[in-house]
Amino acid sequence: MILQRRVFLLMMLLLVAAVTGATANPDVRDGCQERCGDVIVPYPFGIGEPRCAMNANFFLDCNSTDEVLWFGKNMPARNISLLNGTVTAGIFYISFDCYNKSGLRDRHFNSYITLGPAYTFSDSRNMFTAVGCDTIGTVTNKEGTFGASCLSLCTRNVIMSKDNPCSGSGCCQTSIPKGLKSLDITIGSNYNHTNVSEFNPCGFAFLEDKDSLDLSDWPLSRTPKLNHTSNVVIEWVAQNETCEGAQANKSSYACGINTNCYYSDNGQGYRCACNTGFEGNPYLEQWCQDIDECKDPEKYTCHGKCHNTFGDYECKCSLGMHGDGKVGCQGFAITTIIAVIGAIVSLVIICLLIFMILSKRRKDKNFRENGGTVLKHQRVRIFSEAELTKATNNYDDDKKLGEGGFGSVYKGVLEDTTAVAVKKSKGVDKAQMNEDFQHEICVVSQVNHKNVVKLLGLCLETKVPLLVYEFISNGTLFKHIHDKRSQVLASWSNRLRIASEAALALDYLHSLADPPVIHGDVKSVNILLDDNYTAKVADFGASVLISPGQTNILATKIQGTFGYLDPEYLMTGNLTEKSDVYSFGVVLVELLTGEKPNSNAKSGKKRNFIQYFNSALENNDLFGILDFQAADEAEMDEIEAVAELAKRCLNSIGANRPSMKEVSEELAKLKSLNQKSWTQQNSDETEHLLGQSSQSFRNNTSPSTSQSQTVISFEIENFTNSI
């Protein structure tokens, strides 16, 4: 098993070596040597065996000892270019002419070079050059059809360098014609260097590649040396005939597949080149291979999406753009659009994040400044700003329940469907939001009375805290008093009950709350009615806390509602519990008369609301100003008692007013009497109805009895609802 694996691995290695060998030398024929020393020898040139070259004209000699590639007998090849159709070779024997100080010639050599039929000296790359201070260089060809010379003179030593213009002082140059196949270079002197022999004993003449010529290698003091060479560029052609003639004879045609035939610049014959989109050796049969232009974008421009094809490539503009992708596309690429959108989105996200961070810091700061650290430990819920904004639909005007001097109240619905009333304060000086306000919130949050609107929670993330109260569905007492369509106050019993419940709430605030609370803004608008029309005292925006034993608060500014304000408070600025009593007296008068505190009397005369009420009492015209009808004498007595109570509450001197406890107790007694009266009346009506039902029962069948019971039940329900 191990032996089989080794054999398999050996075969694979041989196969890889064979493939590598087959593809590693694409410029030579199979089995031929690719290079000689450092010089690559591509086909049609060849070394080693004659078959490796296209013909004898291209067969070169590679000296295996010193690894020198010889182009002819005395010319070492430096480079062979298929693309340019050139061979760069060195010429060992350079023409020179030397004299001693006596002016006698002691060394002299004229060079002569002839090329093969496929070669010519490049007229564009080479330049005939003569160096010396008393030198005449001449170049001719074997046929005698060309001749050129140049003269170089100087009387002092010239520093030779790359920057020397070689214009006749120290050296001179002249060009050669196209198609030159032989060179006969001669050199001479006018004065045998007699005047310059000390620094220039010899003159030189040679042909050299302009790109490799370095005049710093040719100082005027130079003397001949055997290893001195000049590099020349020799052009070559595949055959000395036209493309049409060569293509007609396929067996001798030098170009392979996917190639084209073109003429050399010197006009001596044709060369081969791979077609556009292909690369390789055009002289080998199948070595012009397709180029994948897409892999070389620097050379093959594509401004869109590149796709390689056989011998060419396609370049389609990116999505959102148009035009020739090889030249340039117009419009905006989808990637650019995406990048711009991405940048905008990123910027928006960054701005949002910054906004969220700053908003969070602002909310945290407000939370701390509004006493959140203390209040979060109280029995009150802390709402977020976002939660209340969502609940009130961003404080939509359609959600507004009312507006007062301290702020607006909006209806909201929490996520758990709980209806709430959100009080949003108006612009208040931040300095006013002090520890007293925070302490007030702590106390109000602990108030728990059935006739006081319950504070459900707070939002401390805003500059001024938001207060969240339970939502009272049936609006304000003010609405039901002055909206004649409302039937809630049609009966005296409901008016008395509501007054008693409101008084009970104020008595609780004055006597039982810890610390006591002066409401400061008692009015019918701040008395709400719930689903069962139970009175709920609300709005503590003007409320103040009083310490045990304290009887009054000296206000820095007067707060409250015109028409309900205590005149003593207006004159002295002292806010007391009796101030609430006065305001409640106004509410009692409002309940009795249906008049607004700041309106004209029913007679149409401009008269003070309180004076109008007191005048009616003095003139025994109380029942002439009532907003409703008394049911019987008992109710009339109760109404007179309430009117007298209201009169006492409205005393201009606070000390002469009853306390809220006295008011509450008196109204509670009247309410109790009213309920007894209604109970007795309902009992009499029930007995009367039962008598009728018994008589009916004796005269009618069972279904009639059932009907009679239904009537009894209906009356009782109405009675129950009425109280």
XYZ file of C-alpha atoms in Angstrom:
723
model
C 0.000 0.000 0.000
C 2.808 2.398 0.912
C 4.659 1.487 -2.299
C 1.562 2.246 -4.374
C 1.243 5.658 -2.734
C 4.889 6.452 -3.459
C 4.489 5.435 -7.108
C 1.347 7.565 -7.364
C 3.091 10.584 -5.838
C 6.064 10.127 -8.170
C 3.763 10.014 -11.194
C 1.981 13.163 -10.032
C 5.304 14.961 -9.582
C 6.413 13.921 -13.063
C 3.089 15.098 -14.485
C 3.388 18.461 -12.737
C 6.976 18.769 -13.955
C 5.883 17.967 -17.492
C 3.073 20.514 -17.396
C 5.364 23.098 -15.820
C 8.007 22.443 -18.434
C 5.455 22.760 -21.189
C 4.133 26.078 -19.967
C 7.257 27.599 -18.431
C 8.978 28.444 -21.766
C 6.282 29.930 -24.029
C 8.889 31.878 -26.087
C 10.863 28.901 -27.396
C 10.136 25.730 -29.236
C 9.662 22.537 -27.260
C 12.925 21.149 -25.931
C 14.933 24.253 -26.776
C 17.090 26.317 -24.477
C 15.401 29.533 -23.394
C 18.336 31.648 -22.276
C 22.060 32.071 -22.554
C 23.480 33.529 -19.393
C 21.242 36.449 -18.485
C 19.865 36.912 -21.989
C 16.506 35.337 -22.949
C 16.537 33.917 -26.476
C 12.924 33.894 -27.803
C 11.834 32.218 -31.037
C 12.434 32.935 -33.991
C 15.926 33.115 -32.485
C 17.390 29.905 -31.218
C 20.510 28.415 -29.683
C 21.880 24.925 -29.227
C 20.195 23.252 -32.207
C 19.390 24.735 -35.625
C 15.748 23.571 -35.304
C 15.350 25.921 -32.349
C 15.660 28.904 -34.713
C 13.304 29.813 -37.546
C 16.233 29.748 -40.008
C 20.004 30.259 -40.133
C 19.613 34.036 -39.954
C 18.297 33.655 -36.374
C 20.544 30.893 -35.117
C 22.921 32.347 -32.515
C 25.961 30.975 -30.745
C 25.880 30.542 -26.960
C 29.300 30.029 -25.409
C 28.616 27.513 -22.680
C 31.899 28.334 -20.928
C 31.419 32.036 -20.266
C 27.657 32.010 -21.123
C 27.958 34.809 -23.655
C 25.412 35.009 -26.483
C 27.178 35.956 -29.693
C 25.423 37.896 -32.414
C 27.940 37.309 -35.187
C 31.586 36.691 -34.421
C 32.583 39.756 -32.432
C 29.259 41.152 -31.148
C 27.898 39.939 -27.752
C 24.078 40.179 -27.645
C 22.679 42.098 -24.650
C 18.932 41.884 -25.310
C 16.441 40.526 -27.847
C 12.995 42.175 -28.106
C 10.081 40.537 -29.930
C 7.852 43.544 -29.323
C 10.245 46.097 -30.828
C 11.925 43.743 -33.307
C 15.415 44.644 -32.095
C 18.671 43.106 -30.880
C 20.989 45.127 -28.681
C 24.610 44.019 -29.209
C 28.084 45.214 -28.353
C 30.861 46.154 -30.847
C 34.303 45.287 -29.532
C 36.429 47.068 -32.093
C 35.949 50.806 -31.993
C 37.782 53.033 -34.501
C 40.551 55.071 -32.882
C 43.449 57.320 -33.937
C 46.335 58.084 -31.487
C 49.426 60.373 -31.710
C 52.478 60.973 -29.569
C 53.613 64.378 -28.384
C 55.717 64.772 -31.535
C 52.618 64.474 -33.675
C 53.450 61.049 -35.007
C 50.625 58.462 -35.298
C 51.435 55.519 -33.056
C 48.090 53.602 -33.055
C 45.236 53.543 -35.527
C 42.172 51.341 -36.226
C 39.188 51.666 -38.584
C 36.239 49.311 -37.920
C 34.082 47.593 -40.498
C 30.835 45.714 -39.777
C 28.397 43.905 -42.102
C 25.009 42.476 -40.978
C 23.033 39.483 -42.271
C 20.073 39.782 -44.697
C 17.399 40.050 -41.939
C 19.109 42.874 -40.062
C 19.697 46.628 -40.325
C 21.179 49.236 -38.013
C 18.418 51.208 -36.287
C 18.388 54.787 -37.511
C 16.082 55.905 -34.670
C 18.027 54.365 -31.813
C 21.687 54.747 -32.887
C 23.856 57.809 -33.325
C 27.327 58.066 -34.980
C 29.664 59.753 -32.477
C 33.260 61.041 -32.611
C 35.212 62.037 -29.472
C 38.395 64.202 -29.440
C 39.781 67.724 -29.775
C 41.298 67.204 -33.240
C 39.110 64.437 -34.652
C 37.302 63.799 -37.927
C 34.938 60.778 -37.900
C 33.463 59.354 -41.089
C 30.900 56.591 -41.632
C 29.985 54.997 -44.979
C 28.397 51.739 -46.183
C 29.784 48.958 -48.301
C 27.734 49.863 -51.328
C 28.940 53.455 -51.294
C 25.405 54.817 -51.238
C 25.787 56.629 -47.933
C 28.395 58.765 -46.247
C 28.472 61.125 -43.270
C 31.133 62.704 -41.085
C 31.510 65.081 -38.148
C 34.386 67.254 -36.846
C 35.246 67.753 -33.176
C 37.684 70.486 -32.085
C 38.779 72.026 -28.784
C 41.863 73.828 -27.427
C 41.453 72.864 -23.797
C 40.255 69.900 -21.872
C 36.468 69.458 -21.949
C 34.770 67.596 -19.106
C 32.684 64.886 -20.725
C 29.337 64.082 -19.063
C 25.805 62.929 -19.802
C 24.745 66.548 -20.086
C 27.377 67.373 -22.738
C 25.469 68.441 -25.888
C 28.109 66.871 -28.128
C 27.843 69.687 -30.625
C 31.456 69.822 -31.908
C 33.496 70.771 -28.855
C 35.065 67.598 -27.453
C 32.623 65.420 -29.378
C 30.301 65.496 -32.338
C 27.399 63.394 -33.611
C 25.506 62.640 -36.790
C 22.627 60.332 -37.695
C 22.519 57.355 -40.046
C 19.850 56.537 -42.670
C 17.217 53.771 -42.628
C 18.070 50.328 -43.940
C 21.812 50.542 -43.313
C 23.273 46.999 -43.337
C 27.022 47.752 -43.194
C 29.332 50.234 -41.488
C 32.789 51.457 -42.514
C 33.975 53.813 -39.760
C 37.205 55.765 -40.358
C 38.875 58.389 -38.188
C 41.521 61.053 -38.826
C 43.044 64.306 -37.556
C 43.842 67.689 -39.048
C 46.871 68.519 -36.879
C 47.821 65.126 -35.473
C 46.761 66.262 -31.978
C 49.971 68.321 -31.724
C 48.240 71.135 -29.856
C 46.154 68.919 -27.549
C 48.256 65.796 -27.026
C 48.826 66.569 -23.368
C 45.142 66.039 -22.506
C 43.834 64.351 -25.678
C 46.270 61.926 -27.349
C 43.542 59.884 -29.129
C 40.343 60.311 -31.057
C 37.484 57.754 -31.232
C 34.603 57.127 -33.626
C 31.756 54.649 -33.114
C 28.038 53.944 -33.500
C 26.082 53.687 -30.197
C 22.566 53.440 -28.813
C 21.513 56.931 -27.778
C 19.809 55.609 -24.649
C 22.900 53.832 -23.339
C 25.549 56.393 -24.401
C 27.262 57.932 -21.380
C 29.938 60.468 -22.393
C 31.383 60.397 -18.902
C 32.868 57.034 -19.983
C 34.762 58.875 -22.741
C 37.113 61.399 -21.127
C 39.471 63.153 -23.554
C 42.439 61.521 -21.836
C 41.154 58.025 -22.699
C 43.328 55.575 -24.647
C 42.194 52.423 -26.517
C 41.504 49.221 -24.575
C 40.599 45.806 -25.913
C 37.480 45.349 -23.773
C 35.958 48.688 -24.638
C 32.683 48.205 -26.532
C 29.798 50.297 -27.764
C 26.198 49.089 -27.706
C 24.219 49.291 -30.930
C 20.565 48.532 -31.659
C 19.953 46.293 -34.654
C 16.493 45.922 -36.162
C 15.339 42.608 -37.619
C 12.450 41.316 -39.727
C 10.996 37.834 -40.072
C 11.376 37.799 -43.850
C 12.368 40.277 -46.524
C 9.059 40.270 -48.393
C 5.595 41.768 -48.245
C 2.851 40.543 -45.918
C 0.633 39.616 -48.853
C 3.368 37.557 -50.455
C 4.278 35.818 -47.201
C 0.649 35.031 -46.289
C 0.155 33.460 -49.676
C 2.679 30.780 -48.764
C 1.362 29.291 -45.506
C 4.262 26.867 -45.143
C 6.860 29.649 -44.917
C 4.681 32.319 -43.292
C 6.403 33.263 -40.043
C 3.367 34.379 -37.999
C 1.254 32.055 -35.815
C -2.466 31.988 -34.938
C -4.210 35.161 -33.626
C -1.486 37.382 -35.085
C -1.149 40.138 -37.624
C 1.583 41.004 -40.090
C 3.091 44.508 -40.092
C 6.021 46.241 -41.743
C 9.085 47.495 -39.938
C 9.883 51.193 -39.946
C 12.965 50.661 -42.105
C 10.832 49.093 -44.850
C 13.003 45.971 -45.220
C 10.338 43.289 -44.590
C 7.589 42.245 -42.192
C 7.259 41.334 -38.552
C 4.574 39.528 -36.546
C 2.525 40.779 -33.604
C -0.266 39.260 -31.528
C -3.683 40.642 -32.330
C -5.220 43.176 -29.959
C -6.473 41.312 -26.907
C -3.785 38.634 -27.146
C -0.261 38.323 -25.850
C 2.630 35.894 -26.233
C 5.138 34.945 -28.920
C 3.555 35.643 -32.328
C 6.181 33.542 -34.150
C 5.170 30.299 -32.440
C 2.129 28.534 -33.855
C -0.269 28.829 -30.905
C 1.365 31.166 -28.451
C -0.716 34.303 -28.832
C -3.062 33.735 -25.889
C -6.155 35.702 -24.909
C -5.506 38.456 -22.373
C -7.801 38.876 -19.377
C -7.876 42.655 -19.597
C -9.987 42.863 -16.460
C -6.971 41.778 -14.401
C -4.901 44.753 -15.555
C -7.134 47.811 -15.004
C -4.181 50.219 -15.137
C -3.517 49.252 -18.749
C -7.059 48.434 -19.853
C -9.320 51.177 -18.560
C -12.797 50.299 -17.368
C -15.034 52.764 -15.512
C -17.761 50.193 -14.970
C -18.136 46.433 -14.696
C -15.447 44.566 -16.677
C -16.126 41.294 -18.521
C -13.403 39.462 -20.473
C -14.168 38.181 -23.979
C -12.037 36.296 -26.505
C -9.545 38.833 -27.817
C -11.255 41.766 -26.151
C -13.221 42.851 -23.093
C -16.523 44.505 -22.365
C -16.987 47.347 -19.930
C -20.550 48.188 -18.946
C -21.301 51.288 -16.930
C -22.506 50.695 -13.412
C -26.194 50.815 -12.546
C -27.472 54.350 -12.752
C -24.811 55.447 -15.274
C -24.525 55.454 -19.060
C -21.897 55.807 -21.780
C -18.853 53.822 -22.941
C -17.283 52.269 -19.866
C -13.883 52.126 -21.595
C -13.900 55.895 -22.095
C -15.993 57.180 -19.227
C -19.464 56.904 -17.724
C -21.895 59.731 -17.017
C -24.379 59.987 -14.185
C -24.131 58.660 -10.676
C -23.121 55.090 -9.995
C -25.378 53.134 -7.692
C -22.385 52.662 -5.412
C -21.957 56.435 -5.269
C -25.654 56.899 -4.568
C -25.521 54.216 -1.885
C -22.395 55.802 -0.437
C -24.037 59.243 -0.348
C -27.222 57.818 1.157
C -25.113 55.831 3.607
C -23.212 58.962 4.572
C -26.445 60.909 5.038
C -28.021 58.086 7.039
C -24.867 57.805 9.139
C -24.910 61.562 9.728
C -28.590 61.434 10.681
C -27.938 58.506 13.028
C -25.001 60.352 14.596
C -27.140 63.481 15.015
C -29.950 61.390 16.507
C -27.530 59.717 18.885
C -26.125 63.094 19.914
C -29.665 64.420 20.334
C -30.658 61.365 22.376
C -27.572 61.675 24.578
C -28.128 65.408 25.143
C -31.841 64.803 25.718
C -31.040 62.056 28.210
C -28.624 64.354 30.040
C -31.220 67.139 30.057
C -33.873 64.789 31.419
C -31.512 63.447 34.076
C -30.606 67.000 35.082
C -34.271 68.021 35.301
C -35.037 64.843 37.243
C -32.398 65.682 39.846
C -33.267 69.379 40.050
C -36.973 68.562 40.407
C -36.294 66.372 43.409
C -36.500 63.045 41.642
C -33.954 61.520 44.003
C -36.356 62.110 46.899
C -39.675 61.683 45.110
C -38.850 58.309 43.594
C -39.005 56.862 47.102
C -42.519 58.271 47.709
C -45.799 56.547 47.010
C -46.115 58.131 43.628
C -45.440 56.879 40.133
C -42.703 58.537 38.088
C -43.701 58.832 34.418
C -41.326 59.387 31.510
C -41.731 62.381 29.216
C -42.158 60.080 26.213
C -44.909 58.118 27.976
C -47.022 61.227 28.604
C -46.319 62.683 25.167
C -47.666 59.504 23.611
C -50.632 59.358 25.994
C -51.757 62.904 25.064
C -50.947 62.581 21.349
C -48.192 65.168 21.786
C -50.526 67.434 23.784
C -53.007 67.781 20.963
C -55.473 70.655 21.371
C -58.290 68.145 20.921
C -57.109 66.513 24.154
C -57.172 69.769 26.140
C -59.642 69.633 29.036
C -59.073 73.148 30.300
C -56.649 75.970 30.841
C -55.935 78.115 33.877
C -53.441 80.569 35.198
C -51.002 77.843 36.164
C -51.185 75.629 33.120
C -53.260 73.469 30.791
C -54.831 70.096 31.500
C -54.911 67.386 28.837
C -56.675 64.067 28.722
C -54.394 61.105 28.141
C -54.666 57.352 27.860
C -51.793 55.237 29.170
C -50.692 51.990 27.573
C -52.761 50.026 30.094
C -55.848 52.028 28.879
C -56.008 54.023 32.125
C -57.446 57.491 31.471
C -55.502 60.297 33.131
C -55.454 64.090 33.277
C -52.015 65.578 32.620
C -51.368 69.060 33.961
C -48.718 70.822 31.943
C -47.485 74.001 33.595
C -46.978 77.176 31.658
C -43.583 78.840 31.427
C -42.566 79.220 35.053
C -39.386 80.778 36.318
C -37.098 77.873 37.182
C -36.134 79.630 40.410
C -39.674 79.105 41.698
C -39.303 75.339 41.503
C -37.783 75.133 44.977
C -37.815 72.706 47.835
C -41.266 73.923 48.970
C -42.782 72.815 45.674
C -41.071 69.439 45.898
C -42.315 69.023 49.458
C -45.820 69.999 48.351
C -45.752 67.279 45.726
C -44.660 64.773 48.356
C -47.630 65.724 50.585
C -50.241 65.859 47.798
C -49.056 62.478 46.579
C -49.992 61.071 49.990
C -53.453 62.692 50.135
C -56.033 59.950 50.018
C -59.609 61.156 50.240
C -62.594 60.094 48.217
C -63.505 63.706 47.442
C -60.008 64.846 46.409
C -58.702 64.155 42.934
C -55.921 61.629 43.332
C -52.425 62.431 42.111
C -51.289 59.336 40.188
C -47.769 60.415 39.422
C -45.245 62.917 38.141
C -42.927 63.486 35.223
C -39.675 65.045 36.388
C -37.789 64.908 33.063
C -39.221 68.242 31.870
C -37.997 71.678 32.926
C -41.200 72.114 34.914
C -42.646 68.847 36.305
C -45.845 67.435 34.818
C -48.597 66.303 37.206
C -50.690 63.243 36.368
C -54.105 63.031 38.045
C -56.922 60.531 37.815
C -59.271 61.433 34.987
C -62.700 62.684 36.136
C -65.151 61.917 33.377
C -68.154 64.215 33.967
C -66.367 67.518 33.872
C -66.582 70.464 36.226
C -69.330 71.649 38.528
C -69.105 74.981 36.685
C -70.179 73.290 33.450
C -73.231 71.642 35.005
C -74.307 74.847 36.793
C -74.169 77.065 33.731
C -75.067 74.577 30.991
C -78.853 74.598 31.137
C -78.998 71.361 29.174
C -77.446 69.467 32.083
C -79.948 67.670 34.336
C -77.447 66.760 37.055
C -78.450 69.744 39.213
C -82.144 69.622 38.430
C -82.868 68.472 41.999
C -81.939 70.246 45.216
C -80.745 66.977 46.742
C -77.947 66.661 44.146
C -76.869 70.274 44.693
C -76.798 69.763 48.449
C -74.908 66.470 48.149
C -72.246 67.946 45.869
C -71.807 70.954 48.172
C -71.468 68.654 51.182
C -68.864 66.447 49.436
C -66.789 69.455 48.365
C -66.915 70.874 51.898
C -65.852 67.511 53.286
C -62.771 67.532 51.009
C -61.764 71.059 52.049
C -62.290 70.187 55.715
C -59.964 67.201 55.194
C -57.275 69.424 53.680
C -57.544 71.973 56.510
C -57.851 69.597 59.457
C -56.641 66.093 58.673
C -53.889 66.494 56.051
C -50.353 66.441 57.443
C -49.277 69.169 57.102
C -52.553 71.081 56.521
C -53.189 72.465 53.052
C -54.828 75.750 52.063
C -56.260 75.178 48.607
C -56.043 78.824 47.530
C -58.203 78.541 44.417
C -61.585 77.093 45.409
C -64.104 77.569 42.583
C -66.694 75.569 40.700
C -64.206 74.902 37.897
C -61.951 73.084 40.381
C -64.733 70.829 41.643
C -65.048 67.864 39.317
C -67.770 65.220 39.029
C -66.876 61.583 38.429
C -68.895 58.786 36.811
C -71.322 58.781 39.754
C -71.370 62.601 39.931
C -69.398 62.485 43.172
C -67.583 65.767 43.868
C -63.778 65.769 43.622
C -61.736 68.828 44.583
C -58.881 69.391 42.148
C -56.073 71.742 41.074
C -53.553 72.466 43.806
C -51.563 74.909 41.690
C -52.197 77.760 44.125
C -52.157 75.594 47.247
C -49.768 76.173 50.123
C -48.693 74.095 53.083
C -48.976 75.431 56.614
C -47.100 74.251 59.637
C -48.973 73.037 62.729
C -50.112 76.085 64.723
C -49.602 78.427 61.769
C -52.738 80.396 60.849
C -51.763 82.352 57.757
C -49.296 82.615 54.882
C -48.046 85.987 53.666
C -48.174 85.625 49.893
C -45.512 87.228 47.708
C -48.114 87.572 44.963
C -51.880 87.208 44.865
C -53.024 83.973 43.218
C -56.517 82.714 42.524
C -59.533 83.529 40.369
C -61.339 86.843 40.248
C -64.806 86.614 41.764
C -63.817 83.863 44.169
C -60.934 85.646 45.935
C -61.202 86.566 49.590
C -61.301 90.407 49.813
C -59.291 90.286 53.041
C -56.608 88.257 51.190
C -56.656 90.806 48.377
C -56.063 93.703 50.792
C -53.526 92.148 53.198
C -51.882 89.393 51.178
C -52.498 87.004 54.081
C -53.782 83.658 52.854
C -55.672 81.702 55.555
C -58.012 78.746 55.812
C -60.850 81.311 55.984
C -59.819 82.370 52.454
C -60.923 78.930 51.252
C -64.149 79.364 53.304
C -64.934 82.616 51.479
C -64.302 81.042 48.075
C -66.505 78.095 49.021
C -69.249 80.553 50.006
C -69.097 81.931 46.461
C -69.514 78.374 45.131
C -72.599 77.903 47.368
C -74.152 81.083 45.975
C -73.282 79.892 42.460
C -75.052 76.568 43.201
C -78.136 78.387 44.520
C -78.493 81.089 41.891
C -76.887 79.614 38.783
C -75.124 82.955 38.334
C -71.459 83.422 37.485
C -69.483 85.350 40.103
C -68.424 88.000 37.593
C -71.756 88.316 35.711
C -74.595 90.842 35.916
C -77.630 90.169 38.043
C -80.711 88.632 36.482
C -82.312 92.042 36.436
C -79.643 93.082 33.958
C -78.277 95.753 36.260
C -74.548 95.983 36.827
C -74.238 94.753 40.414
C -71.760 92.894 42.542
C -72.513 89.163 42.636
C -72.295 88.961 46.446
C -74.254 92.158 46.999
C -76.908 90.823 44.663
C -77.204 87.664 46.783
C -77.199 89.483 50.145
C -79.798 91.939 48.896
C -82.116 89.082 47.971
C -81.759 87.615 51.465
C -82.483 90.954 53.141
C -85.545 91.473 50.975
C -86.808 87.916 51.565
C -86.493 87.297 47.847
C -84.209 84.266 48.063
C -86.514 81.991 46.121
C -86.807 84.621 43.423
C -83.151 84.276 42.507
C -82.893 80.475 42.685
C -81.878 78.513 39.614
C -84.273 75.645 40.416
C -87.592 74.852 42.074
C -87.859 73.513 45.611
C -89.846 70.293 45.845
C -91.532 71.028 49.181
C -91.327 73.101 52.335
C -88.613 70.854 53.792
C -86.361 71.634 50.859
C -87.175 75.323 51.176
C -86.015 75.213 54.798
C -82.794 73.456 53.734
C -82.213 76.022 50.976
C -82.667 78.893 53.422
C -80.209 77.224 55.813
C -77.615 76.834 53.052
C -78.146 80.444 51.982
C -77.569 81.642 55.545
C -74.443 79.459 55.709
C -73.191 80.989 52.455
C -73.825 84.470 53.858
C -71.696 83.649 56.910
C -68.929 82.279 54.672
C -68.960 85.522 52.689
C -68.371 87.746 55.700
C -65.782 90.358 54.764
C -63.946 89.729 58.032
C -62.266 86.344 58.018
C -62.457 85.836 61.772
C -66.259 86.050 61.604
C -66.513 83.267 59.044
C -67.133 79.675 60.129
C -64.341 77.136 59.791
C -64.425 74.611 57.002
C -65.164 71.928 59.594
C -68.250 73.845 60.769
C -69.363 74.323 57.177
C -68.851 70.640 56.430
C -70.725 69.500 59.530
C -73.684 71.811 58.880
C -73.978 70.695 55.262
C -73.686 67.071 56.351
C -76.617 67.572 58.759
C -78.724 69.206 56.066
C -77.822 66.393 53.663
C -78.871 63.826 56.276
C -82.214 65.594 56.806
C -82.715 65.753 53.063
C -82.064 62.027 52.700
C -84.526 61.214 55.533
C -87.124 63.379 53.894
C -86.605 61.604 50.569
C -86.697 58.226 52.278
C -89.991 59.033 54.005
C -91.465 60.397 50.812
C -90.311 57.354 48.856
C -91.798 55.045 51.524
C -95.192 56.779 51.291
C -95.125 56.552 47.504
C -94.177 52.898 47.678
C -97.088 52.084 50.044
C -99.449 53.931 47.761
C -98.161 51.999 44.745
C -98.335 48.714 46.630
C -101.994 49.407 47.477
C -102.731 49.951 43.845
C -100.823 46.810 42.953
C -102.819 44.695 45.465
C -106.073 45.938 44.060
C -104.819 45.244 40.585
C -103.642 41.812 41.644
C -107.099 40.949 42.868
C -108.670 42.013 39.591
C -106.024 40.873 37.065
C -104.036 37.822 36.084
C -100.449 36.900 36.846
C -98.822 38.842 33.965
C -100.367 42.038 35.355
C -98.761 41.377 38.713
C -95.402 41.087 37.027
C -95.952 44.412 35.300
C -96.840 46.091 38.595
C -93.601 44.859 40.183
C -91.634 46.292 37.306
C -93.070 49.758 37.920
C -92.105 49.561 41.589
C -88.543 48.604 40.692
C -88.248 51.460 38.173
C -89.254 54.086 40.758
C -86.766 52.784 43.281
C -83.916 52.870 40.735
C -84.717 56.451 39.851
C -84.744 57.321 43.524
C -81.451 55.605 44.053
C -79.862 57.425 41.133
C -81.205 60.713 42.369
C -79.260 60.570 45.583
